[in-house]
Amino acid sequence: MKSQTLVQNRFSSLRLSSPLAVARAVGRQLQRWSALSRQRRHLAALSDHALKDIGLSRADIETEINRPFWDEPFRRG
């Protein structure tokens, strides 16, 4: 239910917008999800040595890559 609420909150301001504005907002969201998925794949491909350099463990990465694609980290703005 958390993800459903997140999506509802993200698009709630678009209720009175034009269909074009809604389509653009949905397109931007899909692009963000695609980028997040790509970033998680790149993170999963890092070596243990590279992960150690950035202060992460393989367990941290497993947790991150197993999150659903719509589960975005906190974003500002």
PDB file of C-alpha atoms in Angstrom:
ATOM      1  CA  MET A   1       0.000   0.000   0.000  1.00  0.00           C
ATOM      2  CA  LYS A   2       2.949   2.321   0.599  1.00  0.00           C
ATOM      3  CA  SER A   3       3.842   2.322  -3.106  1.00  0.00           C
ATOM      4  CA  GLN A   4       0.221   2.967  -4.098  1.00  0.00           C
ATOM      5  CA  THR A   5       0.108   5.965  -1.749  1.00  0.00           C
ATOM      6  CA  LEU A   6       3.400   7.250  -3.167  1.00  0.00           C
ATOM      7  CA  VAL A   7       2.078   7.118  -6.718  1.00  0.00           C
ATOM      8  CA  GLN A   8      -1.216   8.723  -5.685  1.00  0.00           C
ATOM      9  CA  ASN A   9       0.636  11.553  -3.921  1.00  0.00           C
ATOM     10  CA  ARG A  10       2.969  12.105  -6.859  1.00  0.00           C
ATOM     11  CA  PHE A  11       0.109  12.479  -9.342  1.00  0.00           C
ATOM     12  CA  SER A  12      -2.593  14.001  -7.102  1.00  0.00           C
ATOM     13  CA  SER A  13      -1.771  17.552  -8.206  1.00  0.00           C
ATOM     14  CA  LEU A  14      -2.413  16.571 -11.828  1.00  0.00           C
ATOM     15  CA  ARG A  15      -6.135  15.873 -11.387  1.00  0.00           C
ATOM     16  CA  LEU A  16      -7.143  19.223 -12.831  1.00  0.00           C
ATOM     17  CA  SER A  17      -4.343  19.329 -15.387  1.00  0.00           C
ATOM     18  CA  SER A  18      -4.638  18.719 -19.073  1.00  0.00           C
ATOM     19  CA  PRO A  19      -4.206  15.208 -20.472  1.00  0.00           C
ATOM     20  CA  LEU A  20      -0.926  16.349 -22.028  1.00  0.00           C
ATOM     21  CA  ALA A  21       0.424  17.445 -18.634  1.00  0.00           C
ATOM     22  CA  VAL A  22      -0.582  14.116 -17.132  1.00  0.00           C
ATOM     23  CA  ALA A  23       1.074  12.210 -19.988  1.00  0.00           C
ATOM     24  CA  ARG A  24       4.287  14.215 -19.528  1.00  0.00           C
ATOM     25  CA  ALA A  25       4.301  13.589 -15.784  1.00  0.00           C
ATOM     26  CA  VAL A  26       3.786   9.871 -16.326  1.00  0.00           C
ATOM     27  CA  GLY A  27       6.582   9.867 -18.922  1.00  0.00           C
ATOM     28  CA  ARG A  28       8.965  11.600 -16.515  1.00  0.00           C
ATOM     29  CA  GLN A  29       8.102   9.097 -13.795  1.00  0.00           C
ATOM     30  CA  LEU A  30       8.742   6.180 -16.142  1.00  0.00           C
ATOM     31  CA  GLN A  31      12.114   7.703 -17.066  1.00  0.00           C
ATOM     32  CA  ARG A  32      13.039   8.036 -13.368  1.00  0.00           C
ATOM     33  CA  TRP A  33      12.091   4.410 -12.725  1.00  0.00           C
ATOM     34  CA  SER A  34      14.096   3.282 -15.740  1.00  0.00           C
ATOM     35  CA  ALA A  35      17.154   5.241 -14.578  1.00  0.00           C
ATOM     36  CA  LEU A  36      16.813   3.849 -11.059  1.00  0.00           C
ATOM     37  CA  SER A  37      16.638   0.308 -12.397  1.00  0.00           C
ATOM     38  CA  ARG A  38      19.733   0.908 -14.549  1.00  0.00           C
ATOM     39  CA  GLN A  39      21.627   2.387 -11.571  1.00  0.00           C
ATOM     40  CA  ARG A  40      20.749  -0.620  -9.428  1.00  0.00           C
ATOM     41  CA  ARG A  41      22.023  -2.991 -12.130  1.00  0.00           C
ATOM     42  CA  HIS A  42      25.312  -1.057 -12.332  1.00  0.00           C
ATOM     43  CA  LEU A  43      25.611  -1.123  -8.557  1.00  0.00           C
ATOM     44  CA  ALA A  44      25.074  -4.895  -8.537  1.00  0.00           C
ATOM     45  CA  ALA A  45      27.869  -5.311 -11.079  1.00  0.00           C
ATOM     46  CA  LEU A  46      30.498  -3.572  -8.926  1.00  0.00           C
ATOM     47  CA  SER A  47      33.253  -5.721  -7.469  1.00  0.00           C
ATOM     48  CA  ASP A  48      33.540  -6.262  -3.728  1.00  0.00           C
ATOM     49  CA  HIS A  49      36.677  -4.111  -3.790  1.00  0.00           C
ATOM     50  CA  ALA A  50      34.835  -1.218  -5.473  1.00  0.00           C
ATOM     51  CA  LEU A  51      31.979  -1.544  -2.992  1.00  0.00           C
ATOM     52  CA  LYS A  52      34.440  -1.402  -0.106  1.00  0.00           C
ATOM     53  CA  ASP A  53      35.894   1.802  -1.592  1.00  0.00           C
ATOM     54  CA  ILE A  54      32.490   3.477  -1.442  1.00  0.00           C
ATOM     55  CA  GLY A  55      31.672   2.083   1.997  1.00  0.00           C
ATOM     56  CA  LEU A  56      29.048  -0.479   1.021  1.00  0.00           C
ATOM     57  CA  SER A  57      28.855  -4.210   1.578  1.00  0.00           C
ATOM     58  CA  ARG A  58      27.470  -6.876  -0.728  1.00  0.00           C
ATOM     59  CA  ALA A  59      24.556  -7.233   1.736  1.00  0.00           C
ATOM     60  CA  ASP A  60      23.754  -3.503   1.326  1.00  0.00           C
ATOM     61  CA  ILE A  61      23.688  -3.977  -2.424  1.00  0.00           C
ATOM     62  CA  GLU A  62      21.484  -7.076  -2.245  1.00  0.00           C
ATOM     63  CA  THR A  63      18.959  -5.122  -0.210  1.00  0.00           C
ATOM     64  CA  GLU A  64      18.982  -2.268  -2.712  1.00  0.00           C
ATOM     65  CA  ILE A  65      18.732  -4.360  -5.877  1.00  0.00           C
ATOM     66  CA  ASN A  66      15.856  -6.397  -4.481  1.00  0.00           C
ATOM     67  CA  ARG A  67      13.692  -3.324  -3.953  1.00  0.00           C
ATOM     68  CA  PRO A  68      10.798  -2.932  -6.427  1.00  0.00           C
ATOM     69  CA  PHE A  69      11.505  -0.582  -9.328  1.00  0.00           C
ATOM     70  CA  TRP A  70       8.963   1.951  -8.050  1.00  0.00           C
ATOM     71  CA  ASP A  71      10.562   2.098  -4.575  1.00  0.00           C
ATOM     72  CA  GLU A  72      12.572   5.275  -4.969  1.00  0.00           C
ATOM     73  CA  PRO A  73      15.043   6.560  -2.424  1.00  0.00           C
ATOM     74  CA  PHE A  74      14.169   9.875  -0.851  1.00  0.00           C
ATOM     75  CA  ARG A  75      14.330  12.696  -3.392  1.00  0.00           C
ATOM     76  CA  ARG A  76      14.554  16.380  -2.629  1.00  0.00           C
ATOM     77  CA  GLY A  77      12.691  18.888  -4.700  1.00  0.00           C
TER      78      GLY A  77
END
